[in-house]
Amino acid sequence: MRLLPRVTPDGLITRAAALAAGMDDRDLRRLVRREELVRLRRGVYVDAGSWAAMEPFRERPMLRMRAAELVLLSRDYVFSHDSAAIVHGIGAPDPRRALVHVTRTKVHGDADRAGTKHHLAPYVERQVTIVDGFRVLDLARTALDMAREHGLVAGVACSDAALRRGVTAAQLRTARERMWCWPGSRVMDAAIDVADPGAESWLESEGRLMVVGLDIGRPETQFGLTDGHRTVWCDLRVGRHVFEIDGGGKYTPEQTAGQDPRAVLWKEKERQDFIGGFKLGISRITAYDCHQGRAQAERRLRRDFADTCSRFGTDITDLAPFVVRRRLP
């Protein structure tokens, strides 16, 4: 009778364990073809049912990291870049397809090997932290690594998230000083300059960068207004124009607590009317606007802003009694 292979505490099955249980490579290939096992990397598998039940943006990438730990021969590494960002929960361009990233002080240049990207870069032990059992570079270093790896949008989004998590601008600058002559210096500096803890999501960071690129002024995040009965928070404000960042996730059943879609739409309309009542112009920015529709969106936003300036000007002194002087938690 064939024994079942031993499974790791994380639910992983190694080729060695399968062979020890009396299976062979043909058995493993057959189970993969029959979609009973999922091959995470060479020699490491997971039960297909368990994999299907996992959340794709954090649980699955972290399991791929566990699989990498089983086959990385040396231990002179720390998880970094996308992997550290996912573990810290500060986002990545696409966690579902992200490589496993490790930083090592002894490796011959950056190299992508079997789904793991090895980075040659120095770090000090105080930059290493343990999160969910993983040795990862800390938030400040990870945010700057993401800027170097993926560009300004990722750098700003991760820096925003790091600031929300309690990292200070001074800590970002200290991490930057340790990377003073590294490739990507300009994008790191730009990310630190633009970083703002008021952005509450990756999309809000992207939308803010779009507004910054309009060259109409630096936007204020989380601009609060109240009439004593109702309080609203606007994502971005420049002059008398506010920009609302709309992600489809805010309208899911989980976010709307099962409310009637008509009620959700009506509340949104009332909210926009409330903001407009203060003689403020409003533009809405979506993920499509930040990507495929960027050129058209930028033209629209410039028209909207110019129209607001012509109707209401830019000064908000008259709004002083209604402005909320604290940030949204």
PDB file of C-alpha atoms in Angstrom, residues 22-268:
ATOM      1  CA  GLY A  22       6.809   5.365  -2.494  1.00  0.00           C
ATOM      2  CA  MET A  23       5.682   7.734  -5.239  1.00  0.00           C
ATOM      3  CA  ASP A  24       7.750   8.568  -8.277  1.00  0.00           C
ATOM      4  CA  ASP A  25       8.006  11.454 -10.738  1.00  0.00           C
ATOM      5  CA  ARG A  26       5.354   9.912 -12.985  1.00  0.00           C
ATOM      6  CA  ASP A  27       2.898   9.882 -10.086  1.00  0.00           C
ATOM      7  CA  LEU A  28       3.591  13.561  -9.417  1.00  0.00           C
ATOM      8  CA  ARG A  29       3.196  14.531 -13.069  1.00  0.00           C
ATOM      9  CA  ARG A  30      -0.067  12.595 -13.263  1.00  0.00           C
ATOM     10  CA  LEU A  31      -1.455  14.319 -10.150  1.00  0.00           C
ATOM     11  CA  VAL A  32      -0.537  17.697 -11.614  1.00  0.00           C
ATOM     12  CA  ARG A  33      -2.229  16.830 -14.936  1.00  0.00           C
ATOM     13  CA  ARG A  34      -5.342  15.708 -13.061  1.00  0.00           C
ATOM     14  CA  GLU A  35      -5.263  19.023 -11.165  1.00  0.00           C
ATOM     15  CA  GLU A  36      -4.982  17.307  -7.798  1.00  0.00           C
ATOM     16  CA  LEU A  37      -1.628  18.946  -7.110  1.00  0.00           C
ATOM     17  CA  VAL A  38      -0.329  22.395  -8.039  1.00  0.00           C
ATOM     18  CA  ARG A  39       3.385  22.702  -8.774  1.00  0.00           C
ATOM     19  CA  LEU A  40       4.659  25.850  -7.063  1.00  0.00           C
ATOM     20  CA  ARG A  41       8.247  25.419  -8.174  1.00  0.00           C
ATOM     21  CA  ARG A  42      10.558  22.584  -9.081  1.00  0.00           C
ATOM     22  CA  GLY A  43      10.207  19.879  -6.457  1.00  0.00           C
ATOM     23  CA  VAL A  44       7.517  21.588  -4.340  1.00  0.00           C
ATOM     24  CA  TYR A  45       3.767  21.038  -4.622  1.00  0.00           C
ATOM     25  CA  VAL A  46       0.553  21.877  -2.800  1.00  0.00           C
ATOM     26  CA  ASP A  47      -2.878  20.257  -2.728  1.00  0.00           C
ATOM     27  CA  ALA A  48      -5.014  21.845  -5.466  1.00  0.00           C
ATOM     28  CA  GLY A  49      -8.040  22.246  -3.200  1.00  0.00           C
ATOM     29  CA  SER A  50      -6.015  24.086  -0.573  1.00  0.00           C
ATOM     30  CA  TRP A  51      -4.491  26.333  -3.238  1.00  0.00           C
ATOM     31  CA  ALA A  52      -7.889  27.190  -4.721  1.00  0.00           C
ATOM     32  CA  ALA A  53      -9.177  28.254  -1.304  1.00  0.00           C
ATOM     33  CA  MET A  54      -6.306  30.664  -0.707  1.00  0.00           C
ATOM     34  CA  GLU A  55      -6.603  34.419  -1.089  1.00  0.00           C
ATOM     35  CA  PRO A  56      -4.587  35.295  -4.228  1.00  0.00           C
ATOM     36  CA  PHE A  57      -2.997  38.607  -3.230  1.00  0.00           C
ATOM     37  CA  ARG A  58      -1.233  37.593  -0.009  1.00  0.00           C
ATOM     38  CA  GLU A  59      -1.749  33.958   0.971  1.00  0.00           C
ATOM     39  CA  ARG A  60      -0.671  32.465  -2.340  1.00  0.00           C
ATOM     40  CA  PRO A  61       2.421  34.669  -2.782  1.00  0.00           C
ATOM     41  CA  MET A  62       3.454  33.876   0.788  1.00  0.00           C
ATOM     42  CA  LEU A  63       3.079  30.147   0.154  1.00  0.00           C
ATOM     43  CA  ARG A  64       5.340  30.513  -2.876  1.00  0.00           C
ATOM     44  CA  MET A  65       7.840  32.129  -0.518  1.00  0.00           C
ATOM     45  CA  ARG A  66       7.553  29.133   1.845  1.00  0.00           C
ATOM     46  CA  ALA A  67       8.183  26.862  -1.142  1.00  0.00           C
ATOM     47  CA  ALA A  68      11.282  28.881  -2.025  1.00  0.00           C
ATOM     48  CA  GLU A  69      12.579  28.493   1.530  1.00  0.00           C
ATOM     49  CA  LEU A  70      12.528  24.715   1.074  1.00  0.00           C
ATOM     50  CA  VAL A  71      14.851  24.790  -1.919  1.00  0.00           C
ATOM     51  CA  LEU A  72      17.164  27.757  -1.261  1.00  0.00           C
ATOM     52  CA  LEU A  73      20.351  25.966  -0.298  1.00  0.00           C
ATOM     53  CA  SER A  74      22.020  28.737   1.688  1.00  0.00           C
ATOM     54  CA  ARG A  75      20.459  30.886   4.381  1.00  0.00           C
ATOM     55  CA  ASP A  76      22.391  34.079   3.630  1.00  0.00           C
ATOM     56  CA  TYR A  77      19.342  35.915   2.330  1.00  0.00           C
ATOM     57  CA  VAL A  78      16.394  38.013   3.414  1.00  0.00           C
ATOM     58  CA  PHE A  79      13.090  38.438   1.591  1.00  0.00           C
ATOM     59  CA  SER A  80      12.848  41.823  -0.101  1.00  0.00           C
ATOM     60  CA  HIS A  81      11.162  43.912  -2.829  1.00  0.00           C
ATOM     61  CA  ASP A  82       7.736  42.485  -3.847  1.00  0.00           C
ATOM     62  CA  SER A  83       7.982  39.625  -1.344  1.00  0.00           C
ATOM     63  CA  ALA A  84       8.691  41.936   1.593  1.00  0.00           C
ATOM     64  CA  ALA A  85       6.007  44.373   0.419  1.00  0.00           C
ATOM     65  CA  ILE A  86       3.418  41.576   0.284  1.00  0.00           C
ATOM     66  CA  VAL A  87       4.362  40.276   3.737  1.00  0.00           C
ATOM     67  CA  HIS A  88       4.262  43.802   5.195  1.00  0.00           C
ATOM     68  CA  GLY A  89       0.892  44.377   3.507  1.00  0.00           C
ATOM     69  CA  ILE A  90       1.906  47.565   1.654  1.00  0.00           C
ATOM     70  CA  GLY A  91       1.049  46.294  -1.825  1.00  0.00           C
ATOM     71  CA  ALA A  92       2.823  45.373  -5.044  1.00  0.00           C
ATOM     72  CA  PRO A  93       2.056  45.967  -8.731  1.00  0.00           C
ATOM     73  CA  ASP A  94       0.599  42.450  -9.128  1.00  0.00           C
ATOM     74  CA  PRO A  95       1.102  40.095  -6.162  1.00  0.00           C
ATOM     75  CA  ARG A  96      -0.545  37.243  -8.094  1.00  0.00           C
ATOM     76  CA  ARG A  97       2.314  37.127 -10.604  1.00  0.00           C
ATOM     77  CA  ALA A  98       5.161  38.506  -8.525  1.00  0.00           C
ATOM     78  CA  LEU A  99       8.437  36.627  -8.394  1.00  0.00           C
ATOM     79  CA  VAL A 100       9.864  35.648  -5.041  1.00  0.00           C
ATOM     80  CA  HIS A 101      12.527  38.270  -4.250  1.00  0.00           C
ATOM     81  CA  VAL A 102      15.505  37.743  -1.954  1.00  0.00           C
ATOM     82  CA  THR A 103      18.386  40.078  -1.217  1.00  0.00           C
ATOM     83  CA  ARG A 104      21.802  38.608  -0.544  1.00  0.00           C
ATOM     84  CA  THR A 105      25.181  40.119   0.200  1.00  0.00           C
ATOM     85  CA  LYS A 106      26.977  37.340  -1.681  1.00  0.00           C
ATOM     86  CA  VAL A 107      25.585  36.704  -5.138  1.00  0.00           C
ATOM     87  CA  HIS A 108      27.063  37.450  -8.571  1.00  0.00           C
ATOM     88  CA  GLY A 109      24.718  40.249  -9.658  1.00  0.00           C
ATOM     89  CA  ASP A 110      20.933  40.251  -9.813  1.00  0.00           C
ATOM     90  CA  ALA A 111      19.617  37.002 -11.259  1.00  0.00           C
ATOM     91  CA  ASP A 112      16.221  35.375 -11.852  1.00  0.00           C
ATOM     92  CA  ARG A 113      16.471  31.668 -11.064  1.00  0.00           C
ATOM     93  CA  ALA A 114      13.462  29.348 -11.181  1.00  0.00           C
ATOM     94  CA  GLY A 115      10.980  32.036 -10.192  1.00  0.00           C
ATOM     95  CA  THR A 116      13.180  33.591  -7.505  1.00  0.00           C
ATOM     96  CA  LYS A 117      14.947  36.890  -8.161  1.00  0.00           C
ATOM     97  CA  HIS A 118      18.221  37.204  -6.280  1.00  0.00           C
ATOM     98  CA  HIS A 119      19.418  40.768  -5.606  1.00  0.00           C
ATOM     99  CA  LEU A 120      22.979  41.649  -4.719  1.00  0.00           C
ATOM    100  CA  ALA A 121      22.701  44.512  -2.239  1.00  0.00           C
ATOM    101  CA  PRO A 122      24.110  45.296   1.206  1.00  0.00           C
ATOM    102  CA  TYR A 123      21.901  45.667   4.238  1.00  0.00           C
ATOM    103  CA  VAL A 124      22.473  45.872   7.964  1.00  0.00           C
ATOM    104  CA  GLU A 125      20.886  43.508  10.458  1.00  0.00           C
ATOM    105  CA  ARG A 126      18.827  46.273  12.065  1.00  0.00           C
ATOM    106  CA  GLN A 127      17.012  46.633   8.719  1.00  0.00           C
ATOM    107  CA  VAL A 128      15.767  43.037   9.044  1.00  0.00           C
ATOM    108  CA  THR A 129      12.490  42.269  10.797  1.00  0.00           C
ATOM    109  CA  ILE A 130      10.426  39.123  11.319  1.00  0.00           C
ATOM    110  CA  VAL A 131       6.850  39.224  10.000  1.00  0.00           C
ATOM    111  CA  ASP A 132       4.678  36.083   9.977  1.00  0.00           C
ATOM    112  CA  GLY A 133       7.822  33.996  10.356  1.00  0.00           C
ATOM    113  CA  PHE A 134       9.606  35.557   7.359  1.00  0.00           C
ATOM    114  CA  ARG A 135      12.897  37.449   7.592  1.00  0.00           C
ATOM    115  CA  VAL A 136      12.143  40.557   5.546  1.00  0.00           C
ATOM    116  CA  LEU A 137      13.724  43.945   5.046  1.00  0.00           C
ATOM    117  CA  ASP A 138      11.939  46.662   6.997  1.00  0.00           C
ATOM    118  CA  LEU A 139       9.244  48.981   5.680  1.00  0.00           C
ATOM    119  CA  ALA A 140      11.458  51.945   4.807  1.00  0.00           C
ATOM    120  CA  ARG A 141      14.019  49.885   2.891  1.00  0.00           C
ATOM    121  CA  THR A 142      11.264  47.887   1.160  1.00  0.00           C
ATOM    122  CA  ALA A 143       9.472  51.028  -0.039  1.00  0.00           C
ATOM    123  CA  LEU A 144      12.684  52.308  -1.632  1.00  0.00           C
ATOM    124  CA  ASP A 145      13.505  48.905  -3.129  1.00  0.00           C
ATOM    125  CA  MET A 146      10.064  48.921  -4.755  1.00  0.00           C
ATOM    126  CA  ALA A 147      10.820  52.333  -6.272  1.00  0.00           C
ATOM    127  CA  ARG A 148      14.068  50.997  -7.721  1.00  0.00           C
ATOM    128  CA  GLU A 149      12.451  47.802  -8.992  1.00  0.00           C
ATOM    129  CA  HIS A 150       9.159  49.092 -10.409  1.00  0.00           C
ATOM    130  CA  GLY A 151       9.372  52.857 -10.759  1.00  0.00           C
ATOM    131  CA  LEU A 152       7.755  55.929  -9.267  1.00  0.00           C
ATOM    132  CA  VAL A 153       4.164  54.676  -8.890  1.00  0.00           C
ATOM    133  CA  ALA A 154       5.230  51.655  -6.841  1.00  0.00           C
ATOM    134  CA  GLY A 155       7.734  53.730  -4.899  1.00  0.00           C
ATOM    135  CA  VAL A 156       5.155  56.355  -3.961  1.00  0.00           C
ATOM    136  CA  ALA A 157       2.398  53.829  -3.179  1.00  0.00           C
ATOM    137  CA  CYS A 158       4.690  51.790  -0.922  1.00  0.00           C
ATOM    138  CA  SER A 159       6.159  54.897   0.712  1.00  0.00           C
ATOM    139  CA  ASP A 160       2.638  56.210   1.370  1.00  0.00           C
ATOM    140  CA  ALA A 161       1.727  52.879   2.954  1.00  0.00           C
ATOM    141  CA  ALA A 162       4.906  52.843   5.036  1.00  0.00           C
ATOM    142  CA  LEU A 163       4.092  56.318   6.381  1.00  0.00           C
ATOM    143  CA  ARG A 164       0.565  55.135   7.229  1.00  0.00           C
ATOM    144  CA  ARG A 165       2.136  52.282   9.187  1.00  0.00           C
ATOM    145  CA  GLY A 166       4.182  54.659  11.337  1.00  0.00           C
ATOM    146  CA  VAL A 167       7.430  55.016   9.395  1.00  0.00           C
ATOM    147  CA  THR A 168       8.593  58.626   9.454  1.00  0.00           C
ATOM    148  CA  ALA A 169       9.881  60.707   6.565  1.00  0.00           C
ATOM    149  CA  ALA A 170      13.199  60.895   8.447  1.00  0.00           C
ATOM    150  CA  GLN A 171      13.416  57.089   8.475  1.00  0.00           C
ATOM    151  CA  LEU A 172      12.816  57.009   4.727  1.00  0.00           C
ATOM    152  CA  ARG A 173      15.603  59.524   4.246  1.00  0.00           C
ATOM    153  CA  THR A 174      17.931  57.530   6.515  1.00  0.00           C
ATOM    154  CA  ALA A 175      17.293  54.405   4.469  1.00  0.00           C
ATOM    155  CA  ARG A 176      17.941  56.434   1.330  1.00  0.00           C
ATOM    156  CA  GLU A 177      21.295  57.663   2.694  1.00  0.00           C
ATOM    157  CA  ARG A 178      22.466  54.049   2.963  1.00  0.00           C
ATOM    158  CA  MET A 179      21.670  53.682  -0.761  1.00  0.00           C
ATOM    159  CA  TRP A 180      23.251  56.973  -1.827  1.00  0.00           C
ATOM    160  CA  CYS A 181      25.097  55.758  -4.937  1.00  0.00           C
ATOM    161  CA  TRP A 182      22.712  52.994  -6.044  1.00  0.00           C
ATOM    162  CA  PRO A 183      20.884  52.804  -9.375  1.00  0.00           C
ATOM    163  CA  GLY A 184      17.426  54.351  -9.132  1.00  0.00           C
ATOM    164  CA  SER A 185      18.522  57.248  -6.939  1.00  0.00           C
ATOM    165  CA  ARG A 186      16.332  59.793  -8.699  1.00  0.00           C
ATOM    166  CA  VAL A 187      13.175  57.723  -8.452  1.00  0.00           C
ATOM    167  CA  MET A 188      13.840  57.073  -4.750  1.00  0.00           C
ATOM    168  CA  ASP A 189      14.261  60.801  -4.125  1.00  0.00           C
ATOM    169  CA  ALA A 190      11.074  61.583  -6.051  1.00  0.00           C
ATOM    170  CA  ALA A 191       9.098  58.945  -4.115  1.00  0.00           C
ATOM    171  CA  ILE A 192      10.251  60.353  -0.772  1.00  0.00           C
ATOM    172  CA  ASP A 193       9.400  63.902  -1.853  1.00  0.00           C
ATOM    173  CA  VAL A 194       5.852  63.007  -2.935  1.00  0.00           C
ATOM    174  CA  ALA A 195       5.066  60.457  -0.191  1.00  0.00           C
ATOM    175  CA  ASP A 196       1.984  61.272   1.890  1.00  0.00           C
ATOM    176  CA  PRO A 197       0.280  59.127   4.564  1.00  0.00           C
ATOM    177  CA  GLY A 198      -3.105  60.587   3.581  1.00  0.00           C
ATOM    178  CA  ALA A 199      -3.371  58.206   0.609  1.00  0.00           C
ATOM    179  CA  GLU A 200      -5.420  55.261   1.812  1.00  0.00           C
ATOM    180  CA  SER A 201      -4.799  52.815  -1.035  1.00  0.00           C
ATOM    181  CA  TRP A 202      -2.514  52.031  -3.947  1.00  0.00           C
ATOM    182  CA  LEU A 203      -5.073  53.565  -6.329  1.00  0.00           C
ATOM    183  CA  GLU A 204      -5.217  56.785  -4.306  1.00  0.00           C
ATOM    184  CA  SER A 205      -1.431  57.014  -4.601  1.00  0.00           C
ATOM    185  CA  GLU A 206      -1.659  56.515  -8.366  1.00  0.00           C
ATOM    186  CA  GLY A 207      -4.424  59.086  -8.660  1.00  0.00           C
ATOM    187  CA  ARG A 208      -2.427  61.615  -6.651  1.00  0.00           C
ATOM    188  CA  LEU A 209       0.570  61.152  -8.922  1.00  0.00           C
ATOM    189  CA  MET A 210      -1.684  61.829 -11.897  1.00  0.00           C
ATOM    190  CA  VAL A 211      -2.875  65.079 -10.306  1.00  0.00           C
ATOM    191  CA  VAL A 212       0.706  66.070  -9.449  1.00  0.00           C
ATOM    192  CA  GLY A 213       1.568  65.500 -13.113  1.00  0.00           C
ATOM    193  CA  LEU A 214      -1.068  68.037 -14.182  1.00  0.00           C
ATOM    194  CA  ASP A 215       1.239  70.735 -12.773  1.00  0.00           C
ATOM    195  CA  ILE A 216      -1.628  72.616 -11.122  1.00  0.00           C
ATOM    196  CA  GLY A 217      -0.242  72.525  -7.594  1.00  0.00           C
ATOM    197  CA  ARG A 218       0.513  69.960  -4.924  1.00  0.00           C
ATOM    198  CA  PRO A 219      -2.711  68.300  -3.789  1.00  0.00           C
ATOM    199  CA  GLU A 220      -3.803  68.143  -0.174  1.00  0.00           C
ATOM    200  CA  THR A 221      -4.915  64.665   0.912  1.00  0.00           C
ATOM    201  CA  GLN A 222      -7.952  63.925   3.102  1.00  0.00           C
ATOM    202  CA  PHE A 223      -9.561  67.349   2.916  1.00  0.00           C
ATOM    203  CA  GLY A 224     -12.391  67.361   5.460  1.00  0.00           C
ATOM    204  CA  LEU A 225     -15.578  69.448   5.394  1.00  0.00           C
ATOM    205  CA  THR A 226     -18.438  69.615   7.874  1.00  0.00           C
ATOM    206  CA  ASP A 227     -21.594  71.650   8.359  1.00  0.00           C
ATOM    207  CA  GLY A 228     -21.950  70.499  11.971  1.00  0.00           C
ATOM    208  CA  HIS A 229     -24.249  67.641  11.037  1.00  0.00           C
ATOM    209  CA  ARG A 230     -22.431  65.882   8.246  1.00  0.00           C
ATOM    210  CA  THR A 231     -18.700  65.397   7.653  1.00  0.00           C
ATOM    211  CA  VAL A 232     -17.076  64.236   4.426  1.00  0.00           C
ATOM    212  CA  TRP A 233     -13.469  63.573   3.491  1.00  0.00           C
ATOM    213  CA  CYS A 234     -12.283  64.318  -0.024  1.00  0.00           C
ATOM    214  CA  ASP A 235      -9.349  62.318  -1.339  1.00  0.00           C
ATOM    215  CA  LEU A 236      -7.470  65.262  -2.921  1.00  0.00           C
ATOM    216  CA  ARG A 237      -7.837  69.039  -3.162  1.00  0.00           C
ATOM    217  CA  VAL A 238      -6.081  71.676  -5.237  1.00  0.00           C
ATOM    218  CA  GLY A 239      -7.512  75.165  -4.860  1.00  0.00           C
ATOM    219  CA  ARG A 240     -11.303  74.843  -4.951  1.00  0.00           C
ATOM    220  CA  HIS A 241     -11.269  71.588  -6.884  1.00  0.00           C
ATOM    221  CA  VAL A 242     -11.417  68.138  -5.321  1.00  0.00           C
ATOM    222  CA  PHE A 243     -10.473  64.838  -6.920  1.00  0.00           C
ATOM    223  CA  GLU A 244     -12.187  61.647  -5.802  1.00  0.00           C
ATOM    224  CA  ILE A 245     -10.425  58.316  -6.473  1.00  0.00           C
ATOM    225  CA  ASP A 246     -12.961  55.599  -7.273  1.00  0.00           C
ATOM    226  CA  GLY A 247     -12.040  51.946  -6.994  1.00  0.00           C
ATOM    227  CA  GLY A 248     -14.576  49.266  -7.826  1.00  0.00           C
ATOM    228  CA  GLY A 249     -13.796  47.539  -4.529  1.00  0.00           C
ATOM    229  CA  LYS A 250     -15.760  50.116  -2.530  1.00  0.00           C
ATOM    230  CA  TYR A 251     -18.973  48.959  -4.211  1.00  0.00           C
ATOM    231  CA  THR A 252     -18.632  45.226  -3.519  1.00  0.00           C
ATOM    232  CA  PRO A 253     -21.258  43.481  -1.326  1.00  0.00           C
ATOM    233  CA  GLU A 254     -18.634  43.183   1.428  1.00  0.00           C
ATOM    234  CA  GLN A 255     -18.001  46.927   1.442  1.00  0.00           C
ATOM    235  CA  THR A 256     -21.627  47.969   1.121  1.00  0.00           C
ATOM    236  CA  ALA A 257     -22.795  45.530   3.817  1.00  0.00           C
ATOM    237  CA  GLY A 258     -25.486  44.110   1.581  1.00  0.00           C
ATOM    238  CA  GLN A 259     -27.215  47.463   1.032  1.00  0.00           C
ATOM    239  CA  ASP A 260     -29.549  47.990  -1.877  1.00  0.00           C
ATOM    240  CA  PRO A 261     -27.453  49.278  -4.839  1.00  0.00           C
ATOM    241  CA  ARG A 262     -29.946  52.130  -5.277  1.00  0.00           C
ATOM    242  CA  ALA A 263     -29.343  53.249  -1.694  1.00  0.00           C
ATOM    243  CA  VAL A 264     -25.574  53.160  -2.197  1.00  0.00           C
ATOM    244  CA  LEU A 265     -25.902  55.222  -5.385  1.00  0.00           C
ATOM    245  CA  TRP A 266     -28.196  57.733  -3.686  1.00  0.00           C
ATOM    246  CA  LYS A 267     -25.778  58.205  -0.772  1.00  0.00           C
ATOM    247  CA  GLU A 268     -22.965  58.859  -3.238  1.00  0.00           C
TER     248      GLU A 268
END
